[in-house]
Coordinates of C-alpha atoms in Angstrom, one line a residue:
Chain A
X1 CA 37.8 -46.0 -10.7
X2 CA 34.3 -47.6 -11.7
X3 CA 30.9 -46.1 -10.3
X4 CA 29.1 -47.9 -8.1
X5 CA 25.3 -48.3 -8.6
X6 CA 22.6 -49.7 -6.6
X7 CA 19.1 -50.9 -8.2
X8 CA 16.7 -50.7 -5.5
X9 CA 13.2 -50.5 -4.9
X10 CA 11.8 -51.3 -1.7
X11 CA 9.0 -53.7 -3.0
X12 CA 9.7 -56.9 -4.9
X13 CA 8.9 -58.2 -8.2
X14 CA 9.3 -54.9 -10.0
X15 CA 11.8 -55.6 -12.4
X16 CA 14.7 -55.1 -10.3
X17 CA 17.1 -58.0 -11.6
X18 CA 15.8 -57.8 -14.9
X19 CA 16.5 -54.0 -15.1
X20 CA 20.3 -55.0 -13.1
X21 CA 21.0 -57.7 -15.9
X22 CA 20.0 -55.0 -18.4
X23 CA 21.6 -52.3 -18.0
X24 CA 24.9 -54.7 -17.2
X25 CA 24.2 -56.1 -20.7
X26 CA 23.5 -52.5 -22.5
X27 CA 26.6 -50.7 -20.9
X28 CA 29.1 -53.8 -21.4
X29 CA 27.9 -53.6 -25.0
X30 CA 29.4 -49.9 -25.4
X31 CA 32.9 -51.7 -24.3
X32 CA 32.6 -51.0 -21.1
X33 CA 33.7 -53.2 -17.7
X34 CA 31.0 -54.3 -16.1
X35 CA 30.1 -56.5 -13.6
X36 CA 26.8 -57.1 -12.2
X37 CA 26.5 -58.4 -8.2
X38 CA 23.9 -60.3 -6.6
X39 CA 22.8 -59.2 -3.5
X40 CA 19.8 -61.4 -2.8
X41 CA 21.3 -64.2 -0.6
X42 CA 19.3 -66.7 -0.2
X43 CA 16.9 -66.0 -3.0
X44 CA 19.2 -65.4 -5.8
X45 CA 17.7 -64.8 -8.9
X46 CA 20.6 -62.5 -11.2
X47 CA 22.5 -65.8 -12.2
X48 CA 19.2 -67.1 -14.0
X49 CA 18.2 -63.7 -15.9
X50 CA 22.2 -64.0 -16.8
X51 CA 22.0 -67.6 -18.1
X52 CA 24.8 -68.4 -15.9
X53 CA 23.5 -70.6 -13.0
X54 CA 25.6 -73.7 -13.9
X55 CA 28.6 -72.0 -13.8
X56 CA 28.7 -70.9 -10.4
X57 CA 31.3 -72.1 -8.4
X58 CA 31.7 -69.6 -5.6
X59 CA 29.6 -66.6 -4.8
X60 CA 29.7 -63.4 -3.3
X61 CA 29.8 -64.6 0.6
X62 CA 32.7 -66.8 0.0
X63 CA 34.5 -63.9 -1.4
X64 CA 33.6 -61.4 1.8
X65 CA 34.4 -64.1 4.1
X66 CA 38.1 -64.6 2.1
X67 CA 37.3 -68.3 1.2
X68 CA 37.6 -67.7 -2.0
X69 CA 39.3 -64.4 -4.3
X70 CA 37.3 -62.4 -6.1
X71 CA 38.6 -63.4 -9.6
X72 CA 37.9 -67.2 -9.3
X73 CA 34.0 -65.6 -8.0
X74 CA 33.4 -63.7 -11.2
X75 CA 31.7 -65.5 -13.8
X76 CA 32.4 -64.3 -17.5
X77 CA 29.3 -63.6 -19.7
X78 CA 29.8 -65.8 -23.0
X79 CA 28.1 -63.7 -25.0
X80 CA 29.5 -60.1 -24.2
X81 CA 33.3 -60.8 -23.0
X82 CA 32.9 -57.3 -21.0
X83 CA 30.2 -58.2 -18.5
X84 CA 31.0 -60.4 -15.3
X85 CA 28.7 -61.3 -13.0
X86 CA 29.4 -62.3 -9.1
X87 CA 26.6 -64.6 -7.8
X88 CA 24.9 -64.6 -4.8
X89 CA 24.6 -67.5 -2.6
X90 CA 21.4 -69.6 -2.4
X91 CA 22.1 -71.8 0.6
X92 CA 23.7 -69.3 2.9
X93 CA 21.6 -66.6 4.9
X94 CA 22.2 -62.3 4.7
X95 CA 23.9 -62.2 8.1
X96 CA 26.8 -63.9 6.5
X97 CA 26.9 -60.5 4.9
X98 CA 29.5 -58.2 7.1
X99 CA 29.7 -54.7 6.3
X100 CA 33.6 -54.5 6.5
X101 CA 33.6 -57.3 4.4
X102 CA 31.0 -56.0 1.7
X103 CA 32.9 -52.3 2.2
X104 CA 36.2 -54.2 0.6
X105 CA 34.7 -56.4 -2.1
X106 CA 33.1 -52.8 -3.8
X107 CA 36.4 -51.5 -3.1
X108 CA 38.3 -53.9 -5.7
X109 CA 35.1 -54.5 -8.2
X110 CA 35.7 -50.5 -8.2
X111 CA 38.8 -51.2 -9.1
X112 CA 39.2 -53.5 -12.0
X113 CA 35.5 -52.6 -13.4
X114 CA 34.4 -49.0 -14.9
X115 CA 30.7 -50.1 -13.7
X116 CA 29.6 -52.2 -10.5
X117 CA 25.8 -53.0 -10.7
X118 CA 24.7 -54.7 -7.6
X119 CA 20.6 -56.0 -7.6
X120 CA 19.1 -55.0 -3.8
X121 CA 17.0 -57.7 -2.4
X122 CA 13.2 -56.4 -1.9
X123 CA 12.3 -54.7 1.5
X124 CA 14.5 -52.4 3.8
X125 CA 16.3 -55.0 5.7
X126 CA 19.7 -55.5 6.5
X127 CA 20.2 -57.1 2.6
X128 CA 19.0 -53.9 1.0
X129 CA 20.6 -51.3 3.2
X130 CA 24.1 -53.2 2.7
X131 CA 23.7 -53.2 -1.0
X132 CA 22.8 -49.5 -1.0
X133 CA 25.4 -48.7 1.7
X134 CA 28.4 -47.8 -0.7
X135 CA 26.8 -46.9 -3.6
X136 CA 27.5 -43.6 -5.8
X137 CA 24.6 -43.5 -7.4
X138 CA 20.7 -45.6 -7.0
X139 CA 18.2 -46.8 -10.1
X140 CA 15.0 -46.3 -8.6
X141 CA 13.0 -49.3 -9.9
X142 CA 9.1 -48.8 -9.6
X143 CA 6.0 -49.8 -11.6
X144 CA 3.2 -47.3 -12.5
X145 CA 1.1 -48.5 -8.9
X146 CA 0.5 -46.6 -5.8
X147 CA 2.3 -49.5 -3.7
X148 CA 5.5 -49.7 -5.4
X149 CA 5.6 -45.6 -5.6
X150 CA 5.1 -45.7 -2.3
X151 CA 8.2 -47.9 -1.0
X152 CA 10.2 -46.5 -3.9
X153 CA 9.8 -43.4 -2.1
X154 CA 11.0 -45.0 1.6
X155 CA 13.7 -46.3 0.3
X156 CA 14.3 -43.1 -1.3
X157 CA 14.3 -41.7 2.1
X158 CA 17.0 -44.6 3.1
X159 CA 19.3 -43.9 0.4
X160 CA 19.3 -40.2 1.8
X161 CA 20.3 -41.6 5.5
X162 CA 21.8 -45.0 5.7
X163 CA 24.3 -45.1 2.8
X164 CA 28.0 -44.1 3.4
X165 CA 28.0 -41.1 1.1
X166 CA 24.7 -40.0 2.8
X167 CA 26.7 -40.0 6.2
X168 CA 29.7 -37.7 5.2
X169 CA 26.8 -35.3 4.1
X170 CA 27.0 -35.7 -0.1
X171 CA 24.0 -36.2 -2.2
X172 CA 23.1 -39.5 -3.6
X173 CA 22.5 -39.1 -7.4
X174 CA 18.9 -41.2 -7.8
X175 CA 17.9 -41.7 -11.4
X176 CA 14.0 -43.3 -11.4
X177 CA 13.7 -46.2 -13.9
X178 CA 9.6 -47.0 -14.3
X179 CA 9.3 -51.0 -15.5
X180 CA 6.4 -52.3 -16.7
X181 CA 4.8 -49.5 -18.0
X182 CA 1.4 -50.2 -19.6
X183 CA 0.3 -47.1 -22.3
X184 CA -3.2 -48.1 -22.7
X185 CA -3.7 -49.2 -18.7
X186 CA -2.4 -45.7 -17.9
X187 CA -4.5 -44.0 -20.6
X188 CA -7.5 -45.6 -19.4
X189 CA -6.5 -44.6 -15.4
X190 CA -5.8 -47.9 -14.0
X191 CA -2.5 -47.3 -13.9
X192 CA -0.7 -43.9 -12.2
X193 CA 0.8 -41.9 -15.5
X194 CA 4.3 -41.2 -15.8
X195 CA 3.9 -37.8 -14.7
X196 CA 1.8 -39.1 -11.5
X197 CA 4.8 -41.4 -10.3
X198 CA 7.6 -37.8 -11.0
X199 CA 5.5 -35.8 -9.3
X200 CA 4.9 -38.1 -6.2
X201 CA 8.6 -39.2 -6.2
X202 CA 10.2 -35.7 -7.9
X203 CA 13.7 -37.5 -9.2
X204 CA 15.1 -37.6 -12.4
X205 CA 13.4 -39.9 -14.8
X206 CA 16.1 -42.4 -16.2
X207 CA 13.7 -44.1 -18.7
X208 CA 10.3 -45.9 -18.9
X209 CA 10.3 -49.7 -20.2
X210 CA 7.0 -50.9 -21.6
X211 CA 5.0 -54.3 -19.8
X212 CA 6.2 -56.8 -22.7
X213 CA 5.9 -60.1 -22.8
X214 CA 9.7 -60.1 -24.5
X215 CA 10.9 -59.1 -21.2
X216 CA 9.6 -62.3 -19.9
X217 CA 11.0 -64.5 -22.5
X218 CA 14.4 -63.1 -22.4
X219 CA 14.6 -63.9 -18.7
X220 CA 13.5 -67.7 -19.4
X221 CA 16.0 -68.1 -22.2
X222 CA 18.9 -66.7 -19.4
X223 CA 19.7 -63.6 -21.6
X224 CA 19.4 -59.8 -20.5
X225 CA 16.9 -58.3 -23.2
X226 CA 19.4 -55.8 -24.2
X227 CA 21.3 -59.2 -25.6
X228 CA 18.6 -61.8 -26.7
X229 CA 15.9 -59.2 -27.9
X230 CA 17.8 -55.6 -29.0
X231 CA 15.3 -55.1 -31.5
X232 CA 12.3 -54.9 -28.8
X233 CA 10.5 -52.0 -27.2
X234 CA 12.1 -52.9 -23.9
X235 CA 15.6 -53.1 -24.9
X236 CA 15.3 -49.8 -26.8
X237 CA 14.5 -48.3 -23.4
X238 CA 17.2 -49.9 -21.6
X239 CA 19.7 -48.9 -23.8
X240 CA 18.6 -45.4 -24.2
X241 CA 18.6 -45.8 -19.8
X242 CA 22.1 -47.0 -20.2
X243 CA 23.2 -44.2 -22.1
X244 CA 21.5 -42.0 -19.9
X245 CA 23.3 -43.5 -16.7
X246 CA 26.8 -42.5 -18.5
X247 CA 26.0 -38.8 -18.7
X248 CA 24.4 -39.0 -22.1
X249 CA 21.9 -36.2 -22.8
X250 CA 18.7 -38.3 -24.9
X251 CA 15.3 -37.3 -25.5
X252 CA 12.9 -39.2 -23.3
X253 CA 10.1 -41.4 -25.0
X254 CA 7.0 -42.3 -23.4
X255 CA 5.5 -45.3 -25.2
X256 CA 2.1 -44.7 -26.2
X257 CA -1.0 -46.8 -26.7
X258 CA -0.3 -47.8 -29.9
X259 CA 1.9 -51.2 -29.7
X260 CA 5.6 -50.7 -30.9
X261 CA 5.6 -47.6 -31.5
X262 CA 7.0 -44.6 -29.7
X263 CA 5.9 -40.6 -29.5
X264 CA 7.4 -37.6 -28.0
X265 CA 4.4 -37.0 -25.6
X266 CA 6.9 -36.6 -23.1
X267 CA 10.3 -34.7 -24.2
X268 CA 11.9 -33.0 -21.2
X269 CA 13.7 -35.0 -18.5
X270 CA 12.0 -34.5 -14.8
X271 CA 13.7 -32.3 -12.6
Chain B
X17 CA 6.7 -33.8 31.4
X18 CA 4.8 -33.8 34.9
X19 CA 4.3 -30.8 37.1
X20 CA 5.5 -31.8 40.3
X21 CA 4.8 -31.0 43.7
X22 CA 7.3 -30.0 45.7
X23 CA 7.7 -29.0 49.7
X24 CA 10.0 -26.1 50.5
X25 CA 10.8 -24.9 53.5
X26 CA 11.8 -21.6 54.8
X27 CA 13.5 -20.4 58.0
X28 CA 10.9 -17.7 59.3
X29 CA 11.2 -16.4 63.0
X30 CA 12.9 -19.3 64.6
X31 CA 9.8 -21.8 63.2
X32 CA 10.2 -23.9 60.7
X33 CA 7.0 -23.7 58.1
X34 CA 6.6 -26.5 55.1
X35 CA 5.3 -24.7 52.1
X36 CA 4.2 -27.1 49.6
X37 CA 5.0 -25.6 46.1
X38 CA 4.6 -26.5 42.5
X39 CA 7.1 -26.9 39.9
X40 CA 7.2 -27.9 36.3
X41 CA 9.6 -31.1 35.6
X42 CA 10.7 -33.2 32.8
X43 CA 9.7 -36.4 33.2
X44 CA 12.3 -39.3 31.7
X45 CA 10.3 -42.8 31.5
X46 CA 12.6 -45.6 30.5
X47 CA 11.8 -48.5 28.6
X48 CA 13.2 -51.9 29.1
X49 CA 15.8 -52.5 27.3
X50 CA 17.5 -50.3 29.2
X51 CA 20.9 -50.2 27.2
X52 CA 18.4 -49.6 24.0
X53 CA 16.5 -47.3 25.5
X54 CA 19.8 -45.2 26.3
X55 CA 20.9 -45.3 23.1
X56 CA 17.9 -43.7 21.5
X57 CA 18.4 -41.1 24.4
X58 CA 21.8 -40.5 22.9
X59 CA 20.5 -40.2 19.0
X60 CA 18.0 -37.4 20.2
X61 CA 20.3 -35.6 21.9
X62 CA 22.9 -35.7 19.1
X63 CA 20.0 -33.7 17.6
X64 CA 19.7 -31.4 20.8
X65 CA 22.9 -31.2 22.5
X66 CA 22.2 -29.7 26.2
X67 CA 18.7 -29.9 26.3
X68 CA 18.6 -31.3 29.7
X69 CA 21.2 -28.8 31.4
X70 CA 20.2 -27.2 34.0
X71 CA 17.1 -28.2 34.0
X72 CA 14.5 -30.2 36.6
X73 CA 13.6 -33.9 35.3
X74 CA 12.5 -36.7 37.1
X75 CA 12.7 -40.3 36.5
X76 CA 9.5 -42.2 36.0
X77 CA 10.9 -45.9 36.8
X78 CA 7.0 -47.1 36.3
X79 CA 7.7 -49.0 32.8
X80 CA 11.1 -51.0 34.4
X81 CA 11.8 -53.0 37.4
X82 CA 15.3 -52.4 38.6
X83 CA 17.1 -53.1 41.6
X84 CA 18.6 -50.0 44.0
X85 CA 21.6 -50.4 42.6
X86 CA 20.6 -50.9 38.6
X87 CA 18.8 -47.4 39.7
X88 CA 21.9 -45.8 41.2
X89 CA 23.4 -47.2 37.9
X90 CA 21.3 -45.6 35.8
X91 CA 21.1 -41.9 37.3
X92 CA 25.1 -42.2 36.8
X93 CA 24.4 -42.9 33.6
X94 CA 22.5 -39.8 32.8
X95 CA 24.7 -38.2 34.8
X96 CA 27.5 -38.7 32.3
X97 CA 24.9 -37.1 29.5
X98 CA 24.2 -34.1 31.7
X99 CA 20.6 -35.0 33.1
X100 CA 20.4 -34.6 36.5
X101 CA 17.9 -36.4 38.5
X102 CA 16.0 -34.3 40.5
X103 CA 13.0 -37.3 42.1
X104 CA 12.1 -40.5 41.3
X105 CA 8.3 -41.8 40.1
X106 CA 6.8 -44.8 40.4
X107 CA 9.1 -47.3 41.9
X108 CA 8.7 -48.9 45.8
X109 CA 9.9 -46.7 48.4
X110 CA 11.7 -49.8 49.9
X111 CA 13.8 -49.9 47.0
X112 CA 15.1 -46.1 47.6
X113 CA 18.2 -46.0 49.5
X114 CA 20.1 -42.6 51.2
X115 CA 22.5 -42.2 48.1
X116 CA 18.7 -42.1 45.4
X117 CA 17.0 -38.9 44.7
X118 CA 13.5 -38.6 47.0
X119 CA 10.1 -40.3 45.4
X120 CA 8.4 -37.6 44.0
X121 CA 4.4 -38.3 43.3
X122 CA 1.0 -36.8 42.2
X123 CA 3.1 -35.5 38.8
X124 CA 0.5 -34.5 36.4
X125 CA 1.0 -33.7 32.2
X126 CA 1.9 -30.8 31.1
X127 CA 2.9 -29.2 27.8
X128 CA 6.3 -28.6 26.9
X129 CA 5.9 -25.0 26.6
X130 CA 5.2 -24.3 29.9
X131 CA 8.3 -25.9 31.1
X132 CA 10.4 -24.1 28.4
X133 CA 8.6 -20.7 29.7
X134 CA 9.4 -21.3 33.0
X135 CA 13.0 -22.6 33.1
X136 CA 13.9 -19.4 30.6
X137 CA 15.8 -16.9 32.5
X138 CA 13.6 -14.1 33.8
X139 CA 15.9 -11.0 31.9
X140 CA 15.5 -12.6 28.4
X141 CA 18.9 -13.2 26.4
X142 CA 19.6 -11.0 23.2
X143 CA 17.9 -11.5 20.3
X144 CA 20.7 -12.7 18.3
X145 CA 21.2 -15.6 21.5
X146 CA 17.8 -17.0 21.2
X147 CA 17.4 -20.1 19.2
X148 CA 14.8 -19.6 16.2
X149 CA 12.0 -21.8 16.9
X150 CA 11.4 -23.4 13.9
X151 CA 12.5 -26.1 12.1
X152 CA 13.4 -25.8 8.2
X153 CA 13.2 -29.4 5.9
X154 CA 15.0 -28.3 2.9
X155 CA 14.1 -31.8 0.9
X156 CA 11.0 -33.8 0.5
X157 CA 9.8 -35.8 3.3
X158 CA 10.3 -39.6 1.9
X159 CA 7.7 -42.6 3.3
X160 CA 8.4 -43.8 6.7
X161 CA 10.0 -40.8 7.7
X162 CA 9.4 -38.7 10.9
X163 CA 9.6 -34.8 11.3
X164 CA 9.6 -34.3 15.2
X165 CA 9.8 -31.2 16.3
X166 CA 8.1 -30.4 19.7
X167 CA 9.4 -26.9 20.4
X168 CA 7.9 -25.0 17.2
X169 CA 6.9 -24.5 13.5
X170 CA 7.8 -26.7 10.7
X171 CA 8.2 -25.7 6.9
X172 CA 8.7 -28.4 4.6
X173 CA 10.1 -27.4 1.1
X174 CA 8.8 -30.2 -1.1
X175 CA 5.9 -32.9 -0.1
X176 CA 5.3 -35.0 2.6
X177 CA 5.0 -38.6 1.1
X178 CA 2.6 -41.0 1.9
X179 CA 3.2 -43.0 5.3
X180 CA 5.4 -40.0 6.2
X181 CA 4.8 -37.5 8.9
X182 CA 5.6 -34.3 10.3
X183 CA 5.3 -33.6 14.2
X184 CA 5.1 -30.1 15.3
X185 CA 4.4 -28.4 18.7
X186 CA 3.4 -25.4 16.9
X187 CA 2.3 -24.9 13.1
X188 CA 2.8 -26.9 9.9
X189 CA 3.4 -25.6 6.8
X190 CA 4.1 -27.8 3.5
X191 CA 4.7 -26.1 0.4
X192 CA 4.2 -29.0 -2.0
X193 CA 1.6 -32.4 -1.7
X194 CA 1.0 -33.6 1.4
X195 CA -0.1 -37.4 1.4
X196 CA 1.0 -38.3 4.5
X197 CA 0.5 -37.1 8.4
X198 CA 0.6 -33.9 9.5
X199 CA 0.2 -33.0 13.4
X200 CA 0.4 -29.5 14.7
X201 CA -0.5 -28.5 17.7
X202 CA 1.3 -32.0 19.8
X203 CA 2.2 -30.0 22.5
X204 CA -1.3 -28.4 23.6
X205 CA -0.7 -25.3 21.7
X206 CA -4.5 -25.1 20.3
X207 CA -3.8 -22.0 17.7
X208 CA -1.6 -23.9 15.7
X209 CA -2.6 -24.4 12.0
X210 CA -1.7 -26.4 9.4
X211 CA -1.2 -25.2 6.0
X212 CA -0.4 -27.1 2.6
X213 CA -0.3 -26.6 -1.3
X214 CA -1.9 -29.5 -2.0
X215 CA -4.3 -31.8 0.3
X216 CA -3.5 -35.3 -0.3
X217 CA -3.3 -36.5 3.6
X218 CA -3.9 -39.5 5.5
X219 CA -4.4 -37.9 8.6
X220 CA -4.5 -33.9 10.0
X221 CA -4.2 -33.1 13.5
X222 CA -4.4 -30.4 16.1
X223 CA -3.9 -30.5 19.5
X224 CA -4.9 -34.3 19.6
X225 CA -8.2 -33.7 16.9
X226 CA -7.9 -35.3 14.0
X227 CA -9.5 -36.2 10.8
X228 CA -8.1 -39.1 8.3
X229 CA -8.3 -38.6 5.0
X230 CA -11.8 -40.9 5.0
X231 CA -13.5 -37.9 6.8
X232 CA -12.2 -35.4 4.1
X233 CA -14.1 -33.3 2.0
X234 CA -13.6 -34.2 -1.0
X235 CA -13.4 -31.2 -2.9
X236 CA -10.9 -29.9 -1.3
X237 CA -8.4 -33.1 -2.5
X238 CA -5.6 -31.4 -4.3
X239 CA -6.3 -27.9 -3.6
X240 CA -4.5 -25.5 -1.1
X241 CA -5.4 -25.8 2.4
X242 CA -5.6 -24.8 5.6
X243 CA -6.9 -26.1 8.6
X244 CA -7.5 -25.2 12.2
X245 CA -9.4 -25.7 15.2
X246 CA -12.4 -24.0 16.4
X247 CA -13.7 -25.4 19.5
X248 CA -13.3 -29.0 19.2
X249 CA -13.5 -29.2 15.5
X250 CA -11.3 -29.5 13.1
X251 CA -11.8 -26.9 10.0
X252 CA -10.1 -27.6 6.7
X253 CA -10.7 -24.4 4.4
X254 CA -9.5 -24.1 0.7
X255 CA -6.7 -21.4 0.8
X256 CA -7.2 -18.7 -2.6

């Protein structure tokens, strides 16, 4: 049975289908099943980051509403044969969205895949909460600014009362992921530190990927960074992120001032 | 909660003397939608299961306009939850027929406590009957979450996050940051206090008085705290 996880973070533009593609990307590259799943109806975005958006034939509301199966849905990645992605649909609207319906497409991606990665819309509206809702574990997304920290830390809140495992009274595992993470805007204060954003948000860190302008070019060539640009700063923290998500015990790197390069400022993993 | 007044009489040498007397009440006020309105009634008393029995509460009808028989609806309704409607508040006489509770007026505020004082037997249960009246939040209070607990203390293990807040009738305590609201006190009870590790808060309140975080001082951002009220002030004092 795969593990269900939800990347989530309340406010929008923070890196969360960049981080979903990925982590997809660095975990199917261990040989792992993956499949990525768009949960931004209506404003999907996952399909583009994949480099998959002419390929899309049915999407993730054709498959809860049985007009389609899930295997004719899932779109292969041609550069990693392990990594699937199931689209979200761009001209239909979230209340297509039925929880029974969502409750039994996770059921069989949890079945034929060993990770399901579904990308939450922004906010805390019915989109988010049904992405979140049958999770076993949440990536945090938030950037080093009071705003972000802030809804990171609602939706924390949601993640400990609206999903499904929340409700029979278990503990959501929550692993924060802090994108676009400036050294030398932190340095100089304009940004919160790393410790700043654990301390307000006190969950495990998961990793910290550096503001780079690779990250942006990977996601207009339609490649995850952990594919197109492995040897970047970025993709180095995703994968070590990756390896972290599958139980993996790594020393944590904070990236510095100094461009490229990484010290061990910052060794122990947040409680 | 309104005190209510409330005419006995008593048999007394063949006469037959009115006595008016006083009496505290819960007040219910419904909000329209009713069927919404009776749901969130069902949440909190998930939460408090038997709150209501045996005890006085009237309906204040003044923030709906039902018919006589939506209002004989309605009492059933809370009949099947346990609440049992003592008077009705703020609806036309006209509209009250034999089967309704009596209109009941002149209800005035009151805090909590004194109701809860009053409606306690007078031989007080054993100690190991009473309910503790505090409330224990073993996590960190996330953004946009609410602590309500009218009846008591609150401890908080962990901070209170920023556009969070905790509610208490009596005292506060936060061991860890708090940067959201904290208001002790709600109920009337002026001696509560608030106490916290580390001052980061939006707002403080007691008993209604209140300071944001503008009105801080700001040397005592980040640092152990108390605060209370003397008089009409609010004191914040930096805890050793």
């Amino acid at each position: 049975m795969g593990k269900v996880i939800v990347v989530t973070s309340g406010k929008g533009g923070v890196g969360k289908t960049t981080s979903t593609a990925a982590l997809g990307a660095a975990l199917a590259r261990t040989g792992q099943n993956v499949v990525v799943v768009d949960f931004d109806v209506g404003l999907r975005n996952l399909d583009l980051v994949m480099g998959a958006e002419r390929r899309v034939v049915f999407d993730l509301i054709n498959v809860v509403q049985g007009v389609a199966k899930l295997p004719q849905a899932l779109i292969r990645d041609k550069r990693l044969e392990t990594l699937y992605l199931l689209p979200a649909s761009q001209t239909r609207d979230k209340d297509a969205l039925t929880e029974e319906g969502i409750a039994r497409v996770i059921g069989d991606l949890r079945s034929r895949f060993d990770w399901v990665i579904c990308d939450s819309p922004a906010g805390i509206e019915r989109g988010a909460t049904l992405a979140m809702r049958f999770a076993d574990e949440a990536v945090i997304i938030a950037n080093p600014e009071v705003s972000s920290v802030r809804d990171s830390d609602r939706i924390i809140g949601l993640l400990d009362s609206k999903t499904e495992k929340a409700e029979r009274g278990e503990r959501m595992a929550k692993h924060l992921l802090i994108a676009r993470f400036d050294p030398g805007r932190a340095a100089r204060g304009e940004m919160l530190s790393v410790q700043d954003v654990l301390e307000i948000l006190s969950i495990p860190l998961l990793g910290v990927i550096p503001e780079s302008e690779e990250v942006l070019r990977a996601s207009n060539l339609g490649a995850p960074i952990t594919i197109c640009g492995q040897q970047s700063a970025p993709a180095h923290a995703y994968m070590d992120a990756a390896r972290r998500l599958a139980g993996e015990e790594i020393e944590m790197l904070i990236p510095t001032e100094k461009r490229g390069l990484f010290t061990k400022i910052f060794g122990r993993r947040a409680a | 909660m309104s005190e209510v007044t409330v005419l006995s009489s008593a048999r007394q040498r063949g006469t037959m003397p009115l006595r008016g007397r006083s009496y505290m009440a819960f007040a219910l006020t419904p909000e329209p939608p009713i069927a919404d309105w009776l749901g969130e009634l069902d949440a909190w008393l998930r939460g408090s299961n038997g709150f209501f029995a045996g005890r006085p509460v009237v309906l204040d009808l003044s923030a709906v306009t039902l018919t006589s028989s939506a209002i004989a609806h309605l009492i059933s309704e809370l009949g099947t939850r346990g609440i049992r409607i003592m008077g009705l508040e703020g609806v036309a006489a006209e509209k009250l027929g034999p089967g309704l509770p009596p209109l009941v007026s002149g209800g005035r505020p009151a805090p909590v406590e004194a109701v809860n004082s009053r409606s306690q037997p007078a031989s007080p249960p054993a100690a190991q009957d009473r309910e503790p009246t505090s409330l224990l939040v073993e996590s960190p209070v996330r953004s946009g979450q609410s602590i309500f607990f009218p009846d008591g203390d609150v401890t908080v293990l962990g901070s209170v996050g920023s556009g969070a807040e905790v509610v208490a009738g009596g005292s506060i305590h936060i061991y860890g940051a708090l940067r959201g609201r904290a208001m002790a006190g709600t109920s009337g009870h002026r001696k509560a206090r608030i106490f916290c590790t580390r001052l980061e808060a939006e707002l403080l309140a007691i008993d209604g008085y209140y300071r944001t975080a503008e009105d801080l001082d700001a040397k005592l951002r980040s640092k152990p705290i108390q605060a209370w009220l003397a008089g009409e002030t609010l004191i914040i004092s930096e805890i050793d």
